[in-house]
């Protein structure tokens, strides 16, 4: 994997990406860019077409596109964030600057009649209250031999286990859950066993499943610990992937 190329792309995008302090956190490039590129590079060929479903700010989508892949993006743009500070217009302008085909509604995506070799659901499934219906609707965009790449927060990560031991919750912020209408946060996070059960329920084979550490702490003290001890954490999850902060799975339709 060419990490230097990703660094170069992030630096290039940083000059015109409209949302500050997002491509990097505390000066570090988001680890998920490297993990997802590695997954795509090692498991797919370059001429396969990709849909990033629930693409958010299109940061990762733009990086994958600049790495030479054919990729479209879809997001329902219903989070309150999109209507703040004219963010949707800023996002549209960014999409145009990187020549990204972006669908803002399911109707637009349906009307395109596009199907894809790979559909990415990156940090999406935890926001879905009814995964059975949701995944059924997503499968219509996947080609006959296509695959689904999912990342979800690990509900039993090392961080969450330590948090529970200290008497804190491993659920989403209660204030967010109570006050946000409609709620758009984490309805359910997943464990490795949950992912295995999910694959059976939607009649898919697991082609690849691993734990990754994709979260950079924003708290200054935790960030210092992260910088000093992250190599140990990464070593631990090689042997105990159930302790990772994020799970990544590739599913293939049977």
Coordinates of N, CA and C in Angstrom, one line a residue, residues 8-246:
X8 N -0.1 12.5 0.3 CA 0.0 13.6 -0.8 C -1.5 14.0 -1.1
X9 N -2.4 13.1 -1.3 CA -3.7 13.4 -1.6 C -4.4 14.2 -0.5
X10 N -4.2 13.8 0.7 CA -4.8 14.5 1.9 C -4.3 16.0 1.9
X11 N -3.0 16.1 1.7 CA -2.4 17.5 1.6 C -3.0 18.3 0.5
X12 N -3.2 17.7 -0.7 CA -3.8 18.4 -1.8 C -5.3 18.8 -1.5
X13 N -6.0 17.8 -0.9 CA -7.4 18.1 -0.6 C -7.6 19.2 0.5
X14 N -6.6 19.2 1.4 CA -6.7 20.1 2.5 C -6.7 21.6 2.1
X15 N -6.1 21.8 0.9 CA -6.1 23.2 0.4 C -7.4 23.7 0.0
X16 N -8.4 22.8 -0.3 CA -9.7 23.3 -0.7 C -10.9 22.6 0.0
X17 N -10.6 21.6 0.8 CA -11.7 20.9 1.5 C -12.4 21.9 2.4
X18 N -13.7 22.1 2.3 CA -14.4 23.2 3.0 C -14.6 23.0 4.5
X19 N -14.3 21.8 5.1 CA -14.6 21.6 6.5 C -13.3 21.4 7.2
X20 N -12.9 22.4 8.0 CA -11.6 22.4 8.6 C -11.5 21.3 9.7
X21 N -10.2 20.9 9.9 CA -9.9 20.0 11.0 C -10.6 18.7 10.9
X22 N -10.9 18.2 9.7 CA -11.6 17.0 9.5 C -10.7 15.9 8.9
X23 N -10.0 16.3 7.8 CA -9.1 15.3 7.2 C -8.0 14.8 8.1
X24 N -7.6 15.7 9.1 CA -6.7 15.4 10.1 C -7.2 15.7 11.5
X25 N -6.9 14.9 12.5 CA -7.2 15.2 13.8 C -6.0 15.4 14.6
X26 N -5.8 16.5 15.3 CA -4.6 16.8 16.0 C -3.4 16.6 15.2
X27 N -3.5 17.0 13.9 CA -2.4 16.9 13.0 C -2.1 15.5 12.4
X28 N -2.9 14.5 12.8 CA -2.7 13.2 12.2 C -3.8 12.8 11.2
X29 N -3.4 12.3 10.0 CA -4.3 11.9 9.0 C -5.2 10.7 9.6
X30 N -6.5 10.8 9.3 CA -7.4 9.8 9.8 C -7.0 8.4 9.4
X31 N -6.8 7.5 10.4 CA -6.4 6.1 10.0 C -7.3 5.4 9.1
X32 N -8.6 5.7 9.1 CA -9.5 4.9 8.2 C -9.2 5.1 6.8
X33 N -8.5 6.2 6.4 CA -8.2 6.3 4.9 C -7.2 5.2 4.5
X34 N -6.3 4.9 5.4 CA -5.3 3.9 5.0 C -5.9 2.5 5.1
X35 N -6.7 2.2 6.1 CA -7.3 0.9 6.3 C -8.3 0.6 5.1
X36 N -9.1 1.5 4.7 CA -10.1 1.2 3.7 C -9.4 1.1 2.3
X37 N -8.4 1.9 2.1 CA -7.6 1.8 0.8 C -6.9 0.4 0.8
X38 N -6.4 0.0 1.9 CA -5.7 -1.3 2.0 C -6.7 -2.5 1.7
X39 N -7.9 -2.4 2.3 CA -9.0 -3.4 2.0 C -9.3 -3.4 0.5
X40 N -9.5 -2.2 -0.1 CA -9.9 -2.2 -1.5 C -8.8 -2.7 -2.4
X41 N -7.6 -2.3 -2.1 CA -6.4 -2.6 -2.9 C -6.2 -4.1 -2.9
X42 N -6.3 -4.8 -1.7 CA -6.0 -6.2 -1.5 C -7.1 -7.1 -2.0
X43 N -8.3 -6.6 -2.1 CA -9.4 -7.5 -2.4 C -10.2 -7.3 -3.7
X44 N -9.9 -6.1 -4.3 CA -10.6 -5.8 -5.5 C -9.7 -5.4 -6.6
X45 N -10.2 -5.4 -7.9 CA -9.4 -4.9 -9.0 C -9.8 -3.4 -9.3
X46 N -8.9 -2.7 -10.0 CA -9.1 -1.3 -10.1 C -10.3 -0.9 -11.0
X47 N -10.7 -1.8 -12.0 CA -11.7 -1.4 -12.9 C -13.1 -1.7 -12.3
X48 N -13.2 -2.2 -11.1 CA -14.5 -2.4 -10.5 C -15.1 -1.1 -10.0
X49 N -16.4 -1.0 -10.2 CA -17.0 0.3 -9.8 C -17.6 0.2 -8.4
X50 N -17.5 1.3 -7.7 CA -17.8 1.4 -6.2 C -18.9 2.4 -5.9
X51 N -19.7 2.1 -5.0 CA -20.7 3.1 -4.4 C -20.4 3.3 -3.0
X52 N -20.1 4.5 -2.6 CA -20.0 4.8 -1.1 C -21.3 5.3 -0.6
X53 N -22.0 4.4 0.1 CA -23.4 4.6 0.5 C -23.4 5.1 1.9
X54 N -23.9 6.4 2.0 CA -23.8 7.0 3.3 C -22.5 7.7 3.5
X55 N -22.1 8.5 2.4 CA -20.7 9.0 2.3 C -20.4 10.2 3.1
X56 N -21.3 10.8 3.8 CA -21.0 11.9 4.7 C -20.4 13.1 4.0
X57 N -19.2 13.5 4.4 CA -18.5 14.6 3.8 C -17.8 14.3 2.5
X58 N -17.8 13.1 2.1 CA -17.1 12.7 0.8 C -15.6 12.8 0.9
X59 N -15.1 12.9 2.1 CA -13.6 13.0 2.2 C -12.9 11.7 1.7
X60 N -13.4 10.5 2.3 CA -12.8 9.2 1.9 C -13.1 8.9 0.4
X61 N -14.3 9.3 0.0 CA -14.7 9.0 -1.4 C -13.8 9.7 -2.4
X62 N -13.5 11.0 -2.1 CA -12.6 11.8 -2.9 C -11.2 11.2 -2.9
X63 N -10.7 10.7 -1.8 CA -9.4 10.1 -1.7 C -9.4 8.8 -2.6
X64 N -10.4 8.0 -2.5 CA -10.4 6.7 -3.3 C -10.5 7.1 -4.8
X65 N -11.2 8.1 -5.1 CA -11.3 8.5 -6.5 C -10.0 9.0 -7.0
X66 N -9.3 9.8 -6.2 CA -8.0 10.3 -6.7 C -6.9 9.1 -6.7
X67 N -7.2 8.0 -6.1 CA -6.3 6.9 -6.1 C -6.6 6.0 -7.4
X68 N -7.5 6.5 -8.2 CA -7.7 5.8 -9.5 C -8.9 4.9 -9.6
X69 N -9.8 4.9 -8.6 CA -10.9 4.0 -8.7 C -12.2 4.7 -9.2
X70 N -13.1 3.9 -9.8 CA -14.4 4.4 -10.2 C -15.3 4.4 -9.1
X71 N -15.7 5.6 -8.5 CA -16.5 5.6 -7.3 C -17.6 6.7 -7.4
X72 N -18.8 6.4 -7.0 CA -19.9 7.3 -6.9 C -20.2 7.4 -5.4
X73 N -21.0 8.4 -5.0 CA -21.3 8.6 -3.6 C -22.8 8.9 -3.4
X74 N -23.4 8.4 -2.3 CA -24.8 8.7 -1.9 C -24.8 9.0 -0.5
X75 N -25.6 10.1 -0.1 CA -26.0 10.3 1.3 C -27.3 11.0 1.2
X76 N -28.2 10.7 2.2 CA -29.5 11.3 2.2 C -29.5 12.8 2.7
X77 N -28.4 13.3 3.2 CA -28.2 14.7 3.6 C -29.3 15.2 4.5
X78 N -29.8 14.3 5.4 CA -30.8 14.7 6.3 C -30.3 15.0 7.7
X79 N -29.1 14.9 8.0 CA -28.5 15.3 9.3 C -28.7 16.8 9.4
X80 N -28.9 17.3 10.6 CA -29.1 18.8 10.7 C -27.9 19.5 10.3
X81 N -26.7 18.9 10.4 CA -25.4 19.5 10.0 C -25.5 20.1 8.6
X82 N -26.1 19.4 7.6 CA -26.1 19.8 6.2 C -26.8 21.1 6.0
X83 N -27.8 21.5 6.9 CA -28.5 22.7 6.7 C -27.9 23.9 7.5
X84 N -26.8 23.6 8.2 CA -26.1 24.6 9.0 C -25.0 25.3 8.1
X85 N -24.8 26.6 8.2 CA -23.7 27.3 7.6 C -23.6 27.0 6.1
X86 N -24.7 26.7 5.5 CA -24.7 26.4 4.1 C -23.8 25.3 3.7
X87 N -23.7 24.3 4.6 CA -22.8 23.2 4.4 C -23.1 22.3 3.2
X88 N -24.4 22.2 2.8 CA -24.7 21.4 1.7 C -24.2 22.0 0.4
X89 N -24.2 23.4 0.3 CA -23.6 24.0 -0.8 C -22.1 23.9 -0.9
X90 N -21.5 23.9 0.3 CA -20.0 23.7 0.3 C -19.7 22.3 -0.1
X91 N -20.5 21.4 0.3 CA -20.2 20.0 -0.1 C -20.4 19.8 -1.6
X92 N -21.4 20.4 -2.2 CA -21.7 20.3 -3.6 C -20.5 20.9 -4.4
X93 N -20.0 22.0 -3.9 CA -18.9 22.7 -4.6 C -17.6 21.8 -4.5
X94 N -17.4 21.2 -3.4 CA -16.3 20.2 -3.2 C -16.4 19.1 -4.2
X95 N -17.6 18.5 -4.3 CA -17.9 17.4 -5.2 C -17.5 17.8 -6.6
X96 N -17.9 19.0 -7.0 CA -17.6 19.4 -8.4 C -16.1 19.6 -8.6
X97 N -15.4 20.0 -7.6 CA -14.0 20.3 -7.7 C -13.2 19.0 -7.9
X98 N -13.7 17.9 -7.4 CA -13.1 16.6 -7.6 C -13.8 15.7 -8.6
X99 N -14.8 16.3 -9.3 CA -15.5 15.6 -10.3 C -16.2 14.3 -9.8
X100 N -16.8 14.4 -8.6 CA -17.5 13.3 -8.0 C -18.9 13.2 -8.3
X101 N -19.4 12.1 -8.7 CA -20.8 11.9 -9.0 C -21.5 11.6 -7.6
X102 N -22.4 12.5 -7.2 CA -22.9 12.5 -5.8 C -24.5 12.5 -5.9
X103 N -25.1 11.5 -5.3 CA -26.6 11.4 -5.3 C -27.0 11.9 -3.9
X104 N -27.9 12.8 -3.9 CA -28.4 13.4 -2.6 C -29.7 12.8 -2.1
X105 N -30.4 12.0 -3.0 CA -31.6 11.4 -2.6 C -31.6 9.9 -3.1
X106 N -32.4 9.1 -2.5 CA -32.5 7.7 -3.0 C -33.2 7.7 -4.4
X107 N -34.1 8.7 -4.6 CA -34.8 8.7 -5.9 C -33.7 9.0 -7.0
X108 N -32.8 9.9 -6.7 CA -31.7 10.2 -7.7 C -30.9 8.9 -8.0
X109 N -30.6 8.2 -7.0 CA -29.8 7.0 -7.1 C -30.6 5.9 -7.9
X110 N -31.9 5.8 -7.5 CA -32.7 4.8 -8.3 C -32.9 5.2 -9.7
X111 N -33.0 6.4 -10.0 CA -33.2 6.9 -11.4 C -32.0 6.7 -12.2
X112 N -30.8 6.6 -11.6 CA -29.6 6.4 -12.3 C -29.5 5.0 -12.9
X113 N -30.3 4.0 -12.2 CA -30.3 2.6 -12.6 C -28.9 2.0 -12.5
X114 N -28.0 2.6 -11.8 CA -26.6 2.0 -11.6 C -26.6 0.9 -10.7
X115 N -25.8 -0.1 -11.0 CA -25.4 -1.1 -10.0 C -23.9 -1.2 -9.9
X116 N -23.4 -1.8 -8.8 CA -22.0 -1.6 -8.5 C -21.4 -3.0 -8.1
X117 N -20.1 -3.1 -8.3 CA -19.3 -4.3 -7.9 C -19.1 -4.3 -6.4
X118 N -18.9 -3.1 -5.9 CA -18.6 -2.9 -4.4 C -19.5 -1.8 -3.9
X119 N -20.2 -2.1 -2.8 CA -20.9 -1.0 -2.0 C -20.2 -0.9 -0.7
X120 N -19.8 0.3 -0.3 CA -19.2 0.6 1.0 C -20.3 1.1 1.9
X121 N -20.4 0.5 3.1 CA -21.2 1.0 4.2 C -20.2 1.3 5.3
X122 N -19.6 2.5 5.3 CA -18.6 2.8 6.3 C -19.2 3.6 7.4
X123 N -19.2 3.1 8.6 CA -19.8 3.8 9.8 C -21.2 4.2 9.5
X124 N -22.0 3.3 8.9 CA -23.4 3.6 8.5 C -24.3 2.8 9.3
X125 N -24.1 1.5 9.4 CA -25.0 0.5 9.9 C -25.4 0.8 11.4
X126 N -24.5 1.3 12.1 CA -24.8 1.6 13.5 C -25.9 2.7 13.7
X127 N -26.1 3.5 12.6 CA -27.1 4.6 12.6 C -28.5 4.1 12.1
X128 N -28.6 2.8 11.9 CA -29.8 2.3 11.2 C -30.7 1.5 12.3
X129 N -31.9 1.9 12.6 CA -32.7 1.2 13.6 C -33.2 -0.1 13.1
X130 N -33.4 -0.3 11.8 CA -33.9 -1.5 11.2 C -33.0 -2.1 10.1
X131 N -31.9 -2.7 10.5 CA -30.9 -3.2 9.5 C -31.4 -4.2 8.5
X132 N -32.4 -5.0 8.9 CA -33.0 -6.0 8.0 C -33.5 -5.3 6.7
X133 N -34.4 -4.3 6.9 CA -35.0 -3.6 5.8 C -34.0 -2.7 5.1
X134 N -33.1 -2.1 5.8 CA -32.1 -1.3 5.2 C -31.2 -2.0 4.3
X135 N -30.7 -3.2 4.7 CA -29.8 -3.9 3.9 C -30.5 -4.5 2.7
X136 N -31.7 -4.9 2.8 CA -32.5 -5.3 1.7 C -32.6 -4.3 0.6
X137 N -32.7 -3.0 1.0 CA -32.8 -1.9 0.1 C -31.4 -1.6 -0.6
X138 N -30.4 -1.9 0.2 CA -29.0 -1.7 -0.4 C -28.6 -2.7 -1.4
X139 N -29.1 -3.9 -1.2 CA -28.6 -5.0 -2.1 C -29.1 -4.8 -3.5
X140 N -30.1 -4.0 -3.8 CA -30.5 -3.8 -5.2 C -29.4 -3.0 -6.0
X141 N -28.5 -2.4 -5.3 CA -27.5 -1.7 -6.0 C -26.2 -2.5 -6.2
X142 N -26.2 -3.7 -5.8 CA -25.0 -4.6 -5.9 C -25.1 -5.6 -7.0
X143 N -24.1 -5.7 -7.9 CA -24.2 -6.6 -9.0 C -24.2 -8.1 -8.5
X144 N -24.5 -9.0 -9.4 CA -24.7 -10.4 -9.0 C -23.6 -10.9 -8.2
X145 N -22.4 -10.6 -8.6 CA -21.2 -11.2 -7.9 C -20.5 -10.1 -7.1
X146 N -21.3 -9.0 -6.7 CA -20.7 -7.9 -6.0 C -20.5 -8.2 -4.5
X147 N -19.9 -7.2 -3.9 CA -19.6 -7.4 -2.4 C -19.9 -6.1 -1.7
X148 N -20.1 -6.3 -0.4 CA -20.5 -5.3 0.5 C -19.3 -5.1 1.5
X149 N -18.8 -3.9 1.7 CA -17.8 -3.6 2.7 C -18.4 -2.8 3.8
X150 N -18.3 -3.3 5.0 CA -19.0 -2.7 6.2 C -17.9 -2.4 7.2
X151 N -18.0 -1.2 7.8 CA -17.3 -0.9 9.0 C -18.3 -0.4 10.0
X152 N -18.1 -0.9 11.3 CA -19.0 -0.5 12.4 C -18.1 -0.3 13.6
X153 N -18.6 0.5 14.6 CA -17.9 0.6 15.9 C -18.1 -0.8 16.6
X154 N -17.0 -1.2 17.3 CA -17.0 -2.5 18.0 C -17.6 -2.2 19.4
X155 N -18.7 -2.9 19.7 CA -19.5 -2.6 20.9 C -18.7 -3.1 22.1
X156 N -17.7 -4.0 21.9 CA -16.9 -4.5 23.1 C -15.5 -4.3 22.9
X157 N -15.1 -3.1 22.4 CA -13.7 -2.7 22.2 C -13.0 -2.6 23.6
X158 N -11.7 -2.5 23.6 CA -11.0 -2.4 24.8 C -11.4 -1.1 25.5
X159 N -11.5 0.0 24.7 CA -11.9 1.3 25.3 C -13.3 1.2 26.0
X160 N -14.2 0.5 25.3 CA -15.5 0.5 25.9 C -15.6 -0.4 27.1
X161 N -14.8 -1.5 27.1 CA -14.7 -2.4 28.3 C -14.1 -1.6 29.5
X162 N -13.1 -0.8 29.3 CA -12.5 0.0 30.3 C -13.5 1.1 30.8
X163 N -14.3 1.6 29.9 CA -15.3 2.6 30.2 C -16.3 2.0 31.1
X164 N -16.8 0.9 30.8 CA -17.8 0.2 31.6 C -17.3 -0.1 33.0
X165 N -16.0 -0.6 33.1 CA -15.4 -0.9 34.3 C -15.3 0.3 35.2
X166 N -15.3 1.5 34.6 CA -15.2 2.8 35.4 C -16.6 3.3 35.7
X167 N -17.6 2.5 35.4 CA -19.0 2.9 35.7 C -19.7 3.8 34.6
X168 N -19.0 3.9 33.4 CA -19.6 4.7 32.4 C -20.3 3.9 31.4
X169 N -21.1 4.5 30.5 CA -21.9 3.7 29.6 C -21.1 3.5 28.3
X170 N -21.4 2.4 27.6 CA -20.8 2.1 26.3 C -21.8 2.4 25.2
X171 N -23.0 3.1 25.5 CA -23.9 3.5 24.6 C -23.6 4.9 24.1
X172 N -24.4 5.3 23.1 CA -24.2 6.7 22.6 C -24.6 7.7 23.7
X173 N -24.2 8.9 23.6 CA -24.5 10.0 24.6 C -26.0 10.0 24.8
X174 N -26.3 9.9 26.1 CA -27.7 9.9 26.5 C -28.4 11.3 26.1
X175 N -27.7 12.4 26.3 CA -28.3 13.7 26.0 C -28.6 13.7 24.5
X176 N -27.7 13.1 23.6 CA -28.0 13.1 22.2 C -29.2 12.2 21.9
X177 N -29.3 11.0 22.6 CA -30.3 10.1 22.3 C -31.7 10.7 22.8
X178 N -31.7 11.4 23.9 CA -32.9 12.0 24.5 C -33.4 13.2 23.7
X179 N -32.5 14.1 23.3 CA -32.9 15.4 22.8 C -33.0 15.4 21.3
X180 N -32.2 14.6 20.5 CA -32.2 14.7 19.1 C -33.4 14.1 18.5
X181 N -34.2 14.9 17.7 CA -35.4 14.4 17.0 C -35.3 14.8 15.6
X182 N -35.3 13.9 14.6 CA -35.2 12.5 14.9 C -33.8 12.1 15.3
X183 N -33.7 11.0 16.0 CA -32.4 10.6 16.5 C -31.6 10.0 15.3
X184 N -30.4 10.5 15.1 CA -29.5 10.0 14.0 C -28.2 9.4 14.5
X185 N -28.1 9.1 15.8 CA -26.9 8.6 16.3 C -26.8 7.1 16.2
X186 N -26.1 6.5 17.1 CA -25.8 5.0 17.1 C -27.0 4.3 17.8
X187 N -27.8 3.6 17.0 CA -28.8 2.8 17.5 C -28.3 1.5 18.1
X188 N -27.3 0.9 17.4 CA -26.7 -0.3 17.9 C -25.3 -0.4 17.3
X189 N -24.3 -0.7 18.2 CA -22.9 -1.0 17.7 C -22.8 -2.6 17.7
X190 N -21.7 -3.1 17.1 CA -21.7 -4.5 16.8 C -20.4 -5.2 17.3
X191 N -20.6 -6.4 17.7 CA -19.4 -7.3 18.0 C -19.1 -8.2 16.9
X192 N -18.0 -8.9 17.0 CA -17.7 -9.9 15.9 C -18.8 -11.0 15.8
X193 N -19.3 -11.4 16.9 CA -20.4 -12.4 16.8 C -21.6 -11.8 16.2
X194 N -21.9 -10.6 16.4 CA -23.0 -9.9 15.8 C -22.8 -9.9 14.3
X195 N -21.6 -9.6 13.8 CA -21.3 -9.6 12.4 C -21.5 -11.0 11.8
X196 N -21.1 -12.0 12.5 CA -21.3 -13.4 11.9 C -22.8 -13.7 11.9
X197 N -23.5 -13.3 12.9 CA -25.0 -13.6 12.8 C -25.6 -12.8 11.7
X198 N -25.2 -11.5 11.5 CA -25.8 -10.7 10.5 C -25.5 -11.3 9.1
X199 N -24.3 -11.8 8.9 CA -24.0 -12.4 7.6 C -24.9 -13.6 7.2
X200 N -25.3 -14.4 8.2 CA -26.2 -15.5 8.0 C -27.6 -15.0 7.7
X201 N -28.0 -14.0 8.4 CA -29.4 -13.5 8.3 C -29.6 -12.9 6.9
X202 N -28.6 -12.3 6.3 CA -28.7 -11.7 5.0 C -28.2 -12.6 3.9
X203 N -27.9 -13.9 4.2 CA -27.4 -14.9 3.3 C -26.2 -14.5 2.5
X204 N -25.2 -14.1 3.3 CA -23.9 -13.7 2.7 C -22.7 -14.5 3.3
X205 N -21.7 -14.6 2.5 CA -20.5 -15.2 3.0 C -19.5 -14.2 3.5
X206 N -18.8 -14.4 4.6 CA -17.8 -13.5 5.1 C -16.5 -13.8 4.3
X207 N -16.0 -12.9 3.5 CA -14.8 -13.1 2.8 C -13.6 -12.5 3.5
X208 N -13.9 -11.6 4.4 CA -12.8 -11.0 5.2 C -13.4 -10.3 6.4
X209 N -12.7 -10.5 7.6 CA -13.2 -9.9 8.8 C -12.0 -9.6 9.7
X210 N -11.9 -8.3 10.1 CA -10.8 -7.9 11.0 C -11.2 -6.8 11.9
X211 N -10.4 -6.6 12.9 CA -10.5 -5.5 13.8 C -9.5 -4.4 13.4
X212 N -9.9 -3.2 13.4 CA -8.9 -2.1 13.1 C -9.1 -1.0 14.2
X213 N -8.0 -0.2 14.3 CA -8.1 1.0 15.2 C -8.2 2.2 14.4
X214 N -9.3 2.8 14.3 CA -9.6 3.9 13.4 C -9.9 5.2 14.0
X215 N -9.9 5.2 15.4 CA -10.4 6.4 16.1 C -9.2 7.1 16.7
X216 N -9.0 8.4 16.4 CA -8.0 9.3 17.1 C -8.7 10.1 18.1
X217 N -8.3 10.0 19.4 CA -8.9 10.7 20.5 C -8.8 12.2 20.3
X218 N -9.8 13.0 20.6 CA -9.7 14.4 20.5 C -9.3 15.1 21.8
X219 N -9.5 14.4 22.9 CA -9.1 14.8 24.2 C -7.5 14.9 24.3
X220 N -7.0 16.0 24.8 CA -5.5 16.1 24.7 C -4.7 15.1 25.5
X221 N -5.2 14.7 26.7 CA -4.5 13.7 27.5 C -4.6 12.3 26.8
X222 N -5.8 12.0 26.3 CA -6.0 10.7 25.6 C -5.2 10.6 24.3
X223 N -5.1 11.8 23.7 CA -4.3 11.8 22.4 C -2.9 11.6 22.7
X224 N -2.3 12.1 23.8 CA -0.9 11.8 24.1 C -0.7 10.4 24.4
X225 N -1.6 9.7 25.1 CA -1.6 8.3 25.3 C -1.6 7.5 24.0
X226 N -2.5 8.0 23.1 CA -2.7 7.3 21.8 C -1.4 7.4 21.1
X227 N -0.7 8.5 21.0 CA 0.5 8.6 20.3 C 1.6 7.7 20.8
X228 N 1.7 7.6 22.1 CA 2.7 6.8 22.8 C 2.5 5.3 22.8
X229 N 1.2 5.0 22.9 CA 0.9 3.6 23.1 C 0.1 2.9 22.0
X230 N -0.2 3.6 20.9 CA -1.0 3.1 19.8 C -0.4 1.8 19.2
X231 N 1.0 1.8 19.1 CA 1.6 0.7 18.5 C 1.4 -0.6 19.3
X232 N 1.2 -0.5 20.6 CA 0.9 -1.6 21.5 C -0.5 -2.1 21.2
X233 N -1.4 -1.1 21.2 CA -2.8 -1.4 20.9 C -3.0 -2.1 19.6
X234 N -2.3 -1.6 18.5 CA -2.3 -2.3 17.2 C -1.8 -3.7 17.3
X235 N -0.8 -3.9 18.1 CA -0.2 -5.3 18.2 C -1.2 -6.2 18.9
X236 N -1.9 -5.7 20.0 CA -2.8 -6.5 20.7 C -4.0 -7.0 19.8
X237 N -4.5 -6.1 18.9 CA -5.6 -6.5 18.2 C -5.3 -7.4 17.0
X238 N -4.0 -7.6 16.7 CA -3.6 -8.6 15.8 C -4.0 -10.0 16.3
X239 N -3.8 -10.1 17.6 CA -4.1 -11.4 18.3 C -5.5 -11.5 18.9
X240 N -6.1 -10.3 19.2 CA -7.4 -10.2 19.8 C -8.2 -9.1 19.1
X241 N -8.7 -9.4 17.9 CA -9.4 -8.4 17.1 C -10.7 -7.9 17.8
X242 N -11.2 -8.7 18.7 CA -12.4 -8.3 19.4 C -12.2 -7.1 20.3
X243 N -11.0 -6.7 20.5 CA -10.6 -5.5 21.3 C -10.5 -4.2 20.5
X244 N -10.5 -4.3 19.2 CA -10.3 -3.2 18.4 C -11.5 -2.2 18.5
X245 N -11.3 -0.9 18.1 CA -12.4 0.0 18.2 C -13.3 0.0 17.0
X246 N -12.9 -0.7 15.9 CA -13.8 -0.7 14.7 C -13.6 -2.1 14.1

